Amino acid sequence: MKINPKKIEQVLSRGVDKILPSKKALEALMKKRRIRVYLGIDPTAPRLHLGHTIALRKLQEFADLGEEAILVIGTGTVLTGDPSLRLTSRPVITDEEIKRNIRTWKKQAGRVLDFSKVKIRYNGDWLLKLRYKDIVKIASNISAAKLFQRDMFQRRLKMGQTVWAHEILYPLFQGYDSVFLNVDLEIGGTDQTFNMLIGRELLAKMRKKEKFVLTCPMILGTDGRQMSKTSGNCVWLEDNPDQMYGKIMSIPDKLIPSYLELLTPLSLKEIKEIKRAKAREAKARLAREIVNYYHGKEAGQKAQEEFERIFRKRELPSKVPEVKIDAGQMNILELLVKTGLCSSKSQAKRLILQKGIKIDGKIQEDWKKVLQIKKGMLLQKGRRNFLKIK
């Protein structure tokens, strides 16, 4: 099967940080034969965010070229816990948490991936069957010095933090995925470069085969920091259209170009034109495009209208969720938790002190306040979360 060289060039360029050891060599291989490419994601949380979609989209691009594409869900590696970009060890995850986390993953990833073209594999199927002698054999191919040279391990040691033995093993287990699957290419974020290169070395030593590594840029979150569930700055694929639109409108203006290029299917020509517009207009177009992609064509326009209603016209949302609360008196913290507007009394207290809570349009500043509950009372958290008592 011959692939148009221009299509290969596009896949190997847009949304790509680096190709190791050589873009030219990978391009030459793809012109010769069909390759096997995979992306691995550990199920550390039940939701996927826009940051995950950069590598997912790249995997789909290879699948669309006719390459053999595999999504590996790390049901084995997640038990060890990826130490990438972490200054402390990941908490141990249970089997129940893993099952809960992956319950809706296929549905979420299916918004980006076409599973008629992309296979799903679970690395627990082979990693959890490794015997002691298998692990020794794998580990004998990589020096301990190389594993300890990892930058975040060195930072931890300088800070007096601990590097645990199981964290040292993580790159070996992820690397063994490449060996077991006998791949030609692995895709991952720039934070995965070390792990993917260990896989490249293992494949070369255990199968005498070259593996290419393609790194995708990492996306920053709504607050300008690395997008992660820990930071709470994620745009989740499960967010409804209004939530998704509102979060994207809150990103720093400097992120608009990278979001347009990495998170939308727009052509580079269209993106260039959008960049010429004022920041607010460019961001609104970006938000519409992303919402349309995940929720359908008309969703973006409706979300924009709702956003304009709330934030520019200072009107209430067209639909305000209602919650049943019996009439009577109740402390404001208890009310905010009972309605589900706040997850805990401590969060409710913090938001009140930050003047982030309104009741019937009035800012609340007294967290000890006792309220008279009445039908139609309007609760507001921040700028976009509303609830009405029924």
mmCIF file of C-alpha atoms in Angstrom:
data_model
loop_
_atom_site.group_PDB
_atom_site.id
_atom_site.type_symbol
_atom_site.label_atom_id
_atom_site.label_comp_id
_atom_site.label_asym_id
_atom_site.label_seq_id
_atom_site.Cartn_x
_atom_site.Cartn_y
_atom_site.Cartn_z
ATOM 1 C CA MET A 1 0.000 0.000 0.000
ATOM 2 C CA LYS A 2 1.487 3.321 -1.111
ATOM 3 C CA ILE A 3 0.866 6.428 0.977
ATOM 4 C CA ASN A 4 0.960 9.952 -0.383
ATOM 5 C CA PRO A 5 4.324 11.426 0.789
ATOM 6 C CA LYS A 6 2.582 14.728 1.598
ATOM 7 C CA LYS A 7 0.258 12.957 4.033
ATOM 8 C CA ILE A 8 3.203 11.261 5.723
ATOM 9 C CA GLU A 9 4.970 14.623 6.037
ATOM 10 C CA GLN A 10 1.877 16.201 7.585
ATOM 11 C CA VAL A 11 1.463 13.433 10.163
ATOM 12 C CA LEU A 12 5.137 13.630 11.086
ATOM 13 C CA SER A 13 5.085 17.426 11.443
ATOM 14 C CA ARG A 14 1.934 18.959 12.940
ATOM 15 C CA GLY A 15 1.532 18.359 16.655
ATOM 16 C CA VAL A 16 4.979 16.756 16.858
ATOM 17 C CA ASP A 17 7.760 17.828 19.200
ATOM 18 C CA LYS A 18 10.512 15.359 18.220
ATOM 19 C CA ILE A 19 10.997 12.126 16.318
ATOM 20 C CA LEU A 20 13.874 9.978 17.546
ATOM 21 C CA PRO A 21 16.316 8.922 16.305
ATOM 22 C CA SER A 22 15.352 10.549 12.987
ATOM 23 C CA LYS A 23 12.248 11.867 11.235
ATOM 24 C CA LYS A 24 13.865 11.138 7.871
ATOM 25 C CA ALA A 25 14.446 7.467 8.757
ATOM 26 C CA LEU A 26 10.857 6.992 10.001
ATOM 27 C CA GLU A 27 9.520 8.651 6.852
ATOM 28 C CA ALA A 28 11.598 6.278 4.719
ATOM 29 C CA LEU A 29 10.279 3.250 6.629
ATOM 30 C CA MET A 30 6.672 4.377 6.204
ATOM 31 C CA LYS A 31 7.191 4.652 2.457
ATOM 32 C CA LYS A 32 8.422 1.044 2.379
ATOM 33 C CA ARG A 33 5.860 -0.802 4.479
ATOM 34 C CA ARG A 34 3.014 -0.646 6.948
ATOM 35 C CA ILE A 35 4.241 0.062 10.491
ATOM 36 C CA ARG A 36 2.913 -0.897 13.915
ATOM 37 C CA VAL A 37 2.441 2.121 16.194
ATOM 38 C CA TYR A 38 1.143 2.366 19.746
ATOM 39 C CA LEU A 39 0.207 4.832 22.444
ATOM 40 C CA GLY A 40 -0.020 3.862 26.109
ATOM 41 C CA ILE A 41 -2.114 5.597 28.783
ATOM 42 C CA ASP A 42 -2.278 4.599 32.448
ATOM 43 C CA PRO A 43 -5.793 4.666 34.014
ATOM 44 C CA THR A 44 -4.918 6.886 36.983
ATOM 45 C CA ALA A 45 -8.255 8.746 36.785
ATOM 46 C CA PRO A 46 -11.776 8.016 35.494
ATOM 47 C CA ARG A 47 -11.740 10.923 33.033
ATOM 48 C CA LEU A 48 -9.655 11.940 30.039
ATOM 49 C CA HIS A 49 -8.840 15.597 29.401
ATOM 50 C CA LEU A 50 -7.909 17.621 26.330
ATOM 51 C CA GLY A 51 -4.223 17.073 27.042
ATOM 52 C CA HIS A 52 -4.700 13.338 26.398
ATOM 53 C CA THR A 53 -6.269 14.026 23.017
ATOM 54 C CA ILE A 54 -3.067 15.374 21.439
ATOM 55 C CA ALA A 55 -1.450 11.926 21.377
ATOM 56 C CA LEU A 56 -4.817 10.218 20.724
ATOM 57 C CA ARG A 57 -5.328 12.364 17.624
ATOM 58 C CA LYS A 58 -1.829 11.544 16.448
ATOM 59 C CA LEU A 59 -2.514 7.817 16.866
ATOM 60 C CA GLN A 60 -5.695 8.206 14.797
ATOM 61 C CA GLU A 61 -3.758 10.032 12.084
ATOM 62 C CA PHE A 62 -1.481 7.007 11.721
ATOM 63 C CA ALA A 63 -4.528 4.725 11.669
ATOM 64 C CA ASP A 64 -6.059 6.858 8.913
ATOM 65 C CA LEU A 65 -2.894 6.351 6.864
ATOM 66 C CA GLY A 66 -3.495 2.607 7.097
ATOM 67 C CA GLU A 67 -0.860 1.881 9.739
ATOM 68 C CA GLU A 68 -1.516 -0.722 12.453
ATOM 69 C CA ALA A 69 -2.498 1.433 15.427
ATOM 70 C CA ILE A 70 -2.826 0.210 19.023
ATOM 71 C CA LEU A 71 -4.057 1.978 22.156
ATOM 72 C CA VAL A 72 -2.551 0.305 25.226
ATOM 73 C CA ILE A 73 -4.373 0.891 28.502
ATOM 74 C CA GLY A 74 -1.836 0.435 31.288
ATOM 75 C CA THR A 75 -3.669 -1.921 33.622
ATOM 76 C CA GLY A 76 -0.260 -3.374 34.527
ATOM 77 C CA THR A 77 1.998 -0.305 34.552
ATOM 78 C CA VAL A 78 -0.518 1.682 36.609
ATOM 79 C CA LEU A 79 0.163 -0.632 39.555
ATOM 80 C CA THR A 80 3.767 0.600 39.609
ATOM 81 C CA GLY A 81 2.889 4.246 38.961
ATOM 82 C CA ASP A 82 4.620 6.458 36.417
ATOM 83 C CA PRO A 83 7.085 8.793 38.196
ATOM 84 C CA SER A 84 7.274 11.189 35.218
ATOM 85 C CA LEU A 85 7.163 14.860 36.282
ATOM 86 C CA ARG A 86 6.504 13.858 39.908
ATOM 87 C CA LEU A 87 8.478 14.951 42.944
ATOM 88 C CA THR A 88 6.701 12.383 45.127
ATOM 89 C CA SER A 89 5.654 8.779 44.583
ATOM 90 C CA ARG A 90 2.186 8.096 43.169
ATOM 91 C CA PRO A 91 -0.315 6.620 45.636
ATOM 92 C CA VAL A 92 -0.864 2.870 45.220
ATOM 93 C CA ILE A 93 -3.953 2.204 43.102
ATOM 94 C CA THR A 94 -6.337 -0.682 43.789
ATOM 95 C CA ASP A 95 -7.892 -3.146 41.354
ATOM 96 C CA GLU A 96 -11.304 -1.607 42.042
ATOM 97 C CA GLU A 97 -10.020 1.867 41.202
ATOM 98 C CA ILE A 98 -8.538 0.577 37.949
ATOM 99 C CA LYS A 99 -11.842 -1.038 36.973
ATOM 100 C CA ARG A 100 -13.743 2.140 37.865
ATOM 101 C CA ASN A 101 -11.309 4.348 35.969
ATOM 102 C CA ILE A 102 -11.441 2.418 32.686
ATOM 103 C CA ARG A 103 -15.206 1.850 32.770
ATOM 104 C CA THR A 104 -15.938 4.734 30.390
ATOM 105 C CA TRP A 105 -12.518 5.143 28.773
ATOM 106 C CA LYS A 106 -13.467 3.545 25.471
ATOM 107 C CA LYS A 107 -16.483 5.834 25.197
ATOM 108 C CA GLN A 108 -14.368 8.906 26.013
ATOM 109 C CA ALA A 109 -11.465 7.943 23.726
ATOM 110 C CA GLY A 110 -14.023 7.052 21.052
ATOM 111 C CA ARG A 111 -14.663 10.772 20.607
ATOM 112 C CA VAL A 112 -11.197 10.923 19.033
ATOM 113 C CA LEU A 113 -10.391 7.365 17.961
ATOM 114 C CA ASP A 114 -12.152 5.208 15.377
ATOM 115 C CA PHE A 115 -12.028 1.757 16.954
ATOM 116 C CA SER A 116 -12.682 0.097 13.623
ATOM 117 C CA LYS A 117 -9.120 1.221 12.828
ATOM 118 C CA VAL A 118 -7.502 1.244 16.289
ATOM 119 C CA LYS A 119 -7.078 -1.818 18.512
ATOM 120 C CA ILE A 120 -7.259 -1.702 22.318
ATOM 121 C CA ARG A 121 -4.831 -3.788 24.371
ATOM 122 C CA TYR A 122 -4.365 -3.981 28.167
ATOM 123 C CA ASN A 123 -0.758 -4.385 29.294
ATOM 124 C CA GLY A 124 -1.819 -6.167 32.465
ATOM 125 C CA ASP A 125 -2.535 -9.114 30.133
ATOM 126 C CA TRP A 126 1.218 -9.657 29.706
ATOM 127 C CA LEU A 127 2.926 -7.729 32.510
ATOM 128 C CA LEU A 128 1.023 -9.504 35.287
ATOM 129 C CA LYS A 129 2.098 -12.871 33.830
ATOM 130 C CA LEU A 130 5.821 -12.106 34.015
ATOM 131 C CA ARG A 131 7.778 -14.521 36.213
ATOM 132 C CA TYR A 132 10.754 -13.685 38.380
ATOM 133 C CA LYS A 133 13.228 -14.876 35.761
ATOM 134 C CA ASP A 134 11.429 -12.813 33.078
ATOM 135 C CA ILE A 135 11.799 -9.624 35.123
ATOM 136 C CA VAL A 136 15.482 -10.388 35.786
ATOM 137 C CA LYS A 137 16.014 -10.905 32.049
ATOM 138 C CA ILE A 138 14.348 -7.579 31.198
ATOM 139 C CA ALA A 139 16.242 -5.676 33.904
ATOM 140 C CA SER A 140 19.601 -7.145 32.803
ATOM 141 C CA ASN A 141 19.410 -5.070 29.609
ATOM 142 C CA ILE A 142 19.369 -1.633 31.288
ATOM 143 C CA SER A 143 21.961 -0.269 33.706
ATOM 144 C CA ALA A 144 20.882 0.964 37.128
ATOM 145 C CA ALA A 145 23.006 4.092 36.579
ATOM 146 C CA LYS A 146 20.896 5.024 33.546
ATOM 147 C CA LEU A 147 17.657 4.662 35.495
ATOM 148 C CA PHE A 148 18.977 6.833 38.338
ATOM 149 C CA GLN A 149 20.114 9.519 35.897
ATOM 150 C CA ARG A 150 16.481 10.423 35.276
ATOM 151 C CA ASP A 151 16.078 14.169 35.851
ATOM 152 C CA MET A 152 13.172 14.024 38.306
ATOM 153 C CA PHE A 153 14.982 11.405 40.386
ATOM 154 C CA GLN A 154 18.015 13.671 40.577
ATOM 155 C CA ARG A 155 15.809 16.590 41.630
ATOM 156 C CA ARG A 156 14.213 14.502 44.344
ATOM 157 C CA LEU A 157 17.566 13.374 45.705
ATOM 158 C CA LYS A 158 18.830 16.973 45.802
ATOM 159 C CA MET A 159 15.684 17.942 47.711
ATOM 160 C CA GLY A 160 16.199 15.089 50.171
ATOM 161 C CA GLN A 161 13.128 13.248 48.817
ATOM 162 C CA THR A 162 12.892 9.474 48.408
ATOM 163 C CA VAL A 163 13.146 7.547 45.139
ATOM 164 C CA TRP A 164 11.431 4.194 45.625
ATOM 165 C CA ALA A 165 12.637 0.948 44.039
ATOM 166 C CA HIS A 166 9.319 0.277 42.268
ATOM 167 C CA GLU A 167 9.560 3.689 40.557
ATOM 168 C CA ILE A 168 12.906 2.678 39.072
ATOM 169 C CA LEU A 169 11.191 -0.369 37.571
ATOM 170 C CA TYR A 170 8.435 1.616 35.841
ATOM 171 C CA PRO A 171 10.390 2.455 32.645
ATOM 172 C CA LEU A 172 11.330 -1.221 32.310
ATOM 173 C CA PHE A 173 7.712 -2.360 32.437
ATOM 174 C CA GLN A 174 6.539 0.349 30.024
ATOM 175 C CA GLY A 175 9.500 -0.444 27.815
ATOM 176 C CA TYR A 176 8.555 -4.118 27.751
ATOM 177 C CA ASP A 177 5.261 -3.157 26.081
ATOM 178 C CA SER A 178 7.317 -2.293 22.994
ATOM 179 C CA VAL A 179 9.046 -5.673 23.135
ATOM 180 C CA PHE A 180 5.871 -7.682 23.636
ATOM 181 C CA LEU A 181 3.970 -5.831 20.904
ATOM 182 C CA ASN A 182 7.015 -5.756 18.591
ATOM 183 C CA VAL A 183 6.256 -2.175 17.525
ATOM 184 C CA ASP A 184 7.952 0.137 15.068
ATOM 185 C CA LEU A 185 6.873 3.387 16.711
ATOM 186 C CA GLU A 186 5.689 4.627 20.088
ATOM 187 C CA ILE A 187 3.765 7.886 20.580
ATOM 188 C CA GLY A 188 3.695 9.825 23.844
ATOM 189 C CA GLY A 189 3.905 13.220 25.471
ATOM 190 C CA THR A 190 7.275 14.871 26.019
ATOM 191 C CA ASP A 191 7.086 13.723 29.657
ATOM 192 C CA GLN A 192 7.312 10.136 28.385
ATOM 193 C CA THR A 193 10.564 10.559 26.441
ATOM 194 C CA PHE A 194 12.718 8.736 29.010
ATOM 195 C CA ASN A 195 10.307 5.798 29.312
ATOM 196 C CA MET A 196 9.933 5.484 25.542
ATOM 197 C CA LEU A 197 13.700 5.526 24.976
ATOM 198 C CA ILE A 198 14.118 2.741 27.521
ATOM 199 C CA GLY A 199 11.608 0.787 25.415
ATOM 200 C CA ARG A 200 13.666 1.569 22.330
ATOM 201 C CA GLU A 201 16.789 0.185 24.011
ATOM 202 C CA LEU A 202 14.983 -2.942 25.245
ATOM 203 C CA LEU A 203 13.557 -3.670 21.803
ATOM 204 C CA ALA A 204 16.982 -3.275 20.211
ATOM 205 C CA LYS A 205 18.617 -5.648 22.705
ATOM 206 C CA MET A 206 15.827 -8.237 23.050
ATOM 207 C CA ARG A 207 14.528 -8.346 19.455
ATOM 208 C CA LYS A 208 17.355 -6.698 17.493
ATOM 209 C CA LYS A 209 14.820 -4.221 16.139
ATOM 210 C CA GLU A 210 14.778 -0.431 15.870
ATOM 211 C CA LYS A 211 11.908 1.467 17.428
ATOM 212 C CA PHE A 212 11.118 5.085 16.663
ATOM 213 C CA VAL A 213 9.824 7.508 19.293
ATOM 214 C CA LEU A 214 7.460 10.376 18.487
ATOM 215 C CA THR A 215 6.845 12.942 21.225
ATOM 216 C CA CYS A 216 3.817 15.243 21.240
ATOM 217 C CA PRO A 217 3.817 18.653 22.959
ATOM 218 C CA MET A 218 2.190 18.911 26.376
ATOM 219 C CA ILE A 219 -0.728 21.314 26.696
ATOM 220 C CA LEU A 220 -1.095 23.846 29.496
ATOM 221 C CA GLY A 221 -4.296 24.049 31.513
ATOM 222 C CA THR A 222 -6.799 26.818 32.121
ATOM 223 C CA ASP A 223 -4.480 28.509 34.642
ATOM 224 C CA GLY A 224 -1.383 28.381 32.428
ATOM 225 C CA ARG A 225 0.192 25.489 34.335
ATOM 226 C CA GLN A 226 0.627 21.917 33.107
ATOM 227 C CA MET A 227 -2.822 20.387 32.536
ATOM 228 C CA SER A 228 -3.342 17.672 35.144
ATOM 229 C CA LYS A 229 -6.050 16.341 37.410
ATOM 230 C CA THR A 230 -3.883 17.270 40.439
ATOM 231 C CA SER A 231 -3.863 20.946 39.453
ATOM 232 C CA GLY A 232 -7.614 20.969 38.809
ATOM 233 C CA ASN A 233 -7.101 22.971 35.610
ATOM 234 C CA CYS A 234 -8.420 20.421 33.117
ATOM 235 C CA VAL A 235 -10.938 20.627 30.334
ATOM 236 C CA TRP A 236 -12.467 17.149 30.556
ATOM 237 C CA LEU A 237 -13.912 15.273 27.595
ATOM 238 C CA GLU A 238 -16.962 14.571 29.766
ATOM 239 C CA ASP A 239 -17.569 18.282 30.430
ATOM 240 C CA ASN A 240 -20.898 19.429 29.033
ATOM 241 C CA PRO A 241 -20.811 22.016 26.199
ATOM 242 C CA ASP A 242 -21.295 25.022 28.502
ATOM 243 C CA GLN A 243 -18.571 23.867 30.901
ATOM 244 C CA MET A 244 -16.151 23.127 28.070
ATOM 245 C CA TYR A 245 -16.810 26.457 26.351
ATOM 246 C CA GLY A 246 -16.490 28.441 29.578
ATOM 247 C CA LYS A 247 -13.224 26.778 30.577
ATOM 248 C CA ILE A 248 -11.650 27.434 27.188
ATOM 249 C CA MET A 249 -12.731 31.083 27.334
ATOM 250 C CA SER A 250 -10.852 31.335 30.646
ATOM 251 C CA ILE A 251 -7.449 30.223 29.302
ATOM 252 C CA PRO A 252 -4.634 32.821 29.073
ATOM 253 C CA ASP A 253 -4.547 34.513 25.655
ATOM 254 C CA LYS A 254 -1.015 33.248 25.013
ATOM 255 C CA LEU A 255 -2.338 29.665 24.829
ATOM 256 C CA ILE A 256 -4.712 30.333 21.924
ATOM 257 C CA PRO A 257 -2.192 29.429 19.144
ATOM 258 C CA SER A 258 -1.142 26.105 20.708
ATOM 259 C CA TYR A 259 -4.759 25.158 21.458
ATOM 260 C CA LEU A 260 -5.756 25.902 17.862
ATOM 261 C CA GLU A 261 -2.947 23.817 16.401
ATOM 262 C CA LEU A 262 -2.997 20.896 18.851
ATOM 263 C CA LEU A 263 -6.665 20.568 19.793
ATOM 264 C CA THR A 264 -8.633 21.394 16.639
ATOM 265 C CA PRO A 265 -8.851 19.855 13.157
ATOM 266 C CA LEU A 266 -8.620 23.301 11.547
ATOM 267 C CA SER A 267 -6.127 23.697 8.709
ATOM 268 C CA LEU A 268 -2.961 25.720 9.304
ATOM 269 C CA LYS A 269 -4.308 28.284 6.822
ATOM 270 C CA GLU A 270 -7.513 28.727 8.867
ATOM 271 C CA ILE A 271 -5.499 28.934 12.074
ATOM 272 C CA LYS A 272 -3.290 31.638 10.586
ATOM 273 C CA GLU A 273 -6.387 33.704 9.762
ATOM 274 C CA ILE A 274 -7.866 33.237 13.243
ATOM 275 C CA LYS A 275 -4.623 34.398 14.856
ATOM 276 C CA ARG A 276 -5.035 37.758 13.116
ATOM 277 C CA ALA A 277 -8.310 38.398 14.956
ATOM 278 C CA LYS A 278 -8.585 40.044 18.373
ATOM 279 C CA ALA A 279 -7.846 37.697 21.286
ATOM 280 C CA ARG A 280 -11.480 37.481 22.431
ATOM 281 C CA GLU A 281 -12.730 36.680 18.921
ATOM 282 C CA ALA A 282 -9.974 34.112 18.368
ATOM 283 C CA LYS A 283 -10.720 32.472 21.718
ATOM 284 C CA ALA A 284 -14.450 32.344 20.989
ATOM 285 C CA ARG A 285 -13.761 30.639 17.648
ATOM 286 C CA LEU A 286 -11.405 28.201 19.403
ATOM 287 C CA ALA A 287 -14.022 27.392 22.048
ATOM 288 C CA ARG A 288 -16.736 26.850 19.395
ATOM 289 C CA GLU A 289 -14.505 24.538 17.351
ATOM 290 C CA ILE A 290 -13.578 22.364 20.332
ATOM 291 C CA VAL A 291 -17.144 22.133 21.632
ATOM 292 C CA ASN A 292 -18.400 21.293 18.125
ATOM 293 C CA TYR A 293 -15.796 18.547 17.798
ATOM 294 C CA TYR A 294 -16.832 16.794 21.021
ATOM 295 C CA HIS A 295 -20.547 17.616 21.205
ATOM 296 C CA GLY A 296 -21.738 18.117 17.626
ATOM 297 C CA LYS A 297 -22.021 20.976 15.135
ATOM 298 C CA GLU A 298 -24.606 23.200 16.811
ATOM 299 C CA ALA A 299 -23.305 22.748 20.381
ATOM 300 C CA GLY A 300 -20.573 25.360 20.058
ATOM 301 C CA GLN A 301 -22.911 28.121 18.923
ATOM 302 C CA LYS A 302 -25.428 27.335 21.684
ATOM 303 C CA ALA A 303 -22.650 27.297 24.284
ATOM 304 C CA GLN A 304 -21.425 30.660 23.018
ATOM 305 C CA GLU A 305 -24.894 32.158 23.318
ATOM 306 C CA GLU A 306 -25.195 30.828 26.865
ATOM 307 C CA PHE A 307 -21.767 32.217 27.753
ATOM 308 C CA GLU A 308 -22.669 35.643 26.356
ATOM 309 C CA ARG A 309 -25.935 35.603 28.305
ATOM 310 C CA ILE A 310 -24.179 34.955 31.625
ATOM 311 C CA PHE A 311 -20.911 36.842 31.314
ATOM 312 C CA ARG A 312 -21.638 39.795 29.023
ATOM 313 C CA LYS A 313 -25.330 40.455 29.590
ATOM 314 C CA ARG A 314 -25.143 39.369 33.269
ATOM 315 C CA GLU A 315 -28.308 37.316 32.882
ATOM 316 C CA LEU A 316 -29.142 33.941 34.404
ATOM 317 C CA PRO A 317 -28.459 30.754 32.435
ATOM 318 C CA SER A 318 -31.344 29.622 30.232
ATOM 319 C CA LYS A 319 -31.634 26.500 32.370
ATOM 320 C CA VAL A 320 -30.797 26.575 36.078
ATOM 321 C CA PRO A 321 -30.612 23.155 37.809
ATOM 322 C CA GLU A 322 -33.048 22.757 40.685
ATOM 323 C CA VAL A 323 -32.606 20.857 43.922
ATOM 324 C CA LYS A 324 -35.238 19.944 46.521
ATOM 325 C CA ILE A 325 -34.499 21.260 50.029
ATOM 326 C CA ASP A 326 -37.101 21.310 52.788
ATOM 327 C CA ALA A 327 -38.093 24.722 54.112
ATOM 328 C CA GLY A 328 -36.626 25.802 57.427
ATOM 329 C CA GLN A 329 -33.381 27.178 58.763
ATOM 330 C CA MET A 330 -29.925 25.920 57.823
ATOM 331 C CA ASN A 331 -26.336 27.043 58.192
ATOM 332 C CA ILE A 332 -24.952 28.336 54.886
ATOM 333 C CA LEU A 333 -22.090 25.793 54.845
ATOM 334 C CA GLU A 334 -24.513 22.911 55.347
ATOM 335 C CA LEU A 335 -26.766 24.227 52.574
ATOM 336 C CA LEU A 336 -23.915 24.527 50.056
ATOM 337 C CA VAL A 337 -22.819 20.955 50.758
ATOM 338 C CA LYS A 338 -26.335 19.502 50.866
ATOM 339 C CA THR A 339 -27.212 21.015 47.479
ATOM 340 C CA GLY A 340 -23.960 19.641 46.004
ATOM 341 C CA LEU A 341 -22.736 23.100 45.044
ATOM 342 C CA CYS A 342 -19.673 22.511 47.262
ATOM 343 C CA SER A 343 -17.978 19.201 47.955
ATOM 344 C CA SER A 344 -17.243 19.933 51.623
ATOM 345 C CA LYS A 345 -17.813 22.502 54.357
ATOM 346 C CA SER A 346 -14.157 23.493 54.203
ATOM 347 C CA GLN A 347 -14.474 24.268 50.483
ATOM 348 C CA ALA A 348 -17.689 26.195 51.135
ATOM 349 C CA LYS A 349 -16.038 28.235 53.897
ATOM 350 C CA ARG A 350 -13.022 29.000 51.695
ATOM 351 C CA LEU A 351 -15.240 30.195 48.835
ATOM 352 C CA ILE A 352 -17.287 32.416 51.147
ATOM 353 C CA LEU A 353 -14.121 34.027 52.505
ATOM 354 C CA GLN A 354 -13.010 34.563 48.897
ATOM 355 C CA LYS A 355 -16.393 36.171 48.103
ATOM 356 C CA GLY A 356 -17.124 33.399 45.631
ATOM 357 C CA ILE A 357 -20.657 32.590 46.847
ATOM 358 C CA LYS A 358 -23.828 34.546 46.106
ATOM 359 C CA ILE A 359 -27.376 33.949 47.279
ATOM 360 C CA ASP A 360 -30.137 35.703 45.369
ATOM 361 C CA GLY A 361 -27.458 37.851 43.720
ATOM 362 C CA LYS A 362 -25.831 39.022 46.989
ATOM 363 C CA ILE A 363 -22.239 38.140 47.922
ATOM 364 C CA GLN A 364 -22.050 36.091 51.116
ATOM 365 C CA GLU A 365 -19.247 36.900 53.567
ATOM 366 C CA ASP A 366 -20.373 35.241 56.817
ATOM 367 C CA TRP A 367 -19.758 31.483 56.844
ATOM 368 C CA LYS A 368 -21.593 31.173 60.183
ATOM 369 C CA LYS A 369 -24.780 32.649 58.743
ATOM 370 C CA VAL A 370 -28.065 30.783 59.264
ATOM 371 C CA LEU A 371 -30.405 31.031 56.281
ATOM 372 C CA GLN A 372 -34.167 30.762 55.990
ATOM 373 C CA ILE A 373 -34.664 28.256 53.163
ATOM 374 C CA LYS A 374 -37.343 29.245 50.698
ATOM 375 C CA LYS A 375 -38.578 28.129 47.307
ATOM 376 C CA GLY A 376 -36.864 29.886 44.393
ATOM 377 C CA MET A 377 -33.714 30.792 46.350
ATOM 378 C CA LEU A 378 -30.837 31.138 43.855
ATOM 379 C CA LEU A 379 -27.380 29.895 44.837
ATOM 380 C CA GLN A 380 -24.297 30.810 42.830
ATOM 381 C CA LYS A 381 -20.710 29.532 43.068
ATOM 382 C CA GLY A 382 -18.140 31.508 41.128
ATOM 383 C CA ARG A 383 -19.291 32.939 37.809
ATOM 384 C CA ARG A 384 -20.894 29.941 36.141
ATOM 385 C CA ASN A 385 -22.375 27.537 38.720
ATOM 386 C CA PHE A 386 -26.033 28.125 39.631
ATOM 387 C CA LEU A 387 -28.640 26.169 41.591
ATOM 388 C CA LYS A 388 -32.221 26.987 42.486
ATOM 389 C CA ILE A 389 -34.138 25.687 45.500
ATOM 390 C CA LYS A 390 -37.434 24.067 44.575
#
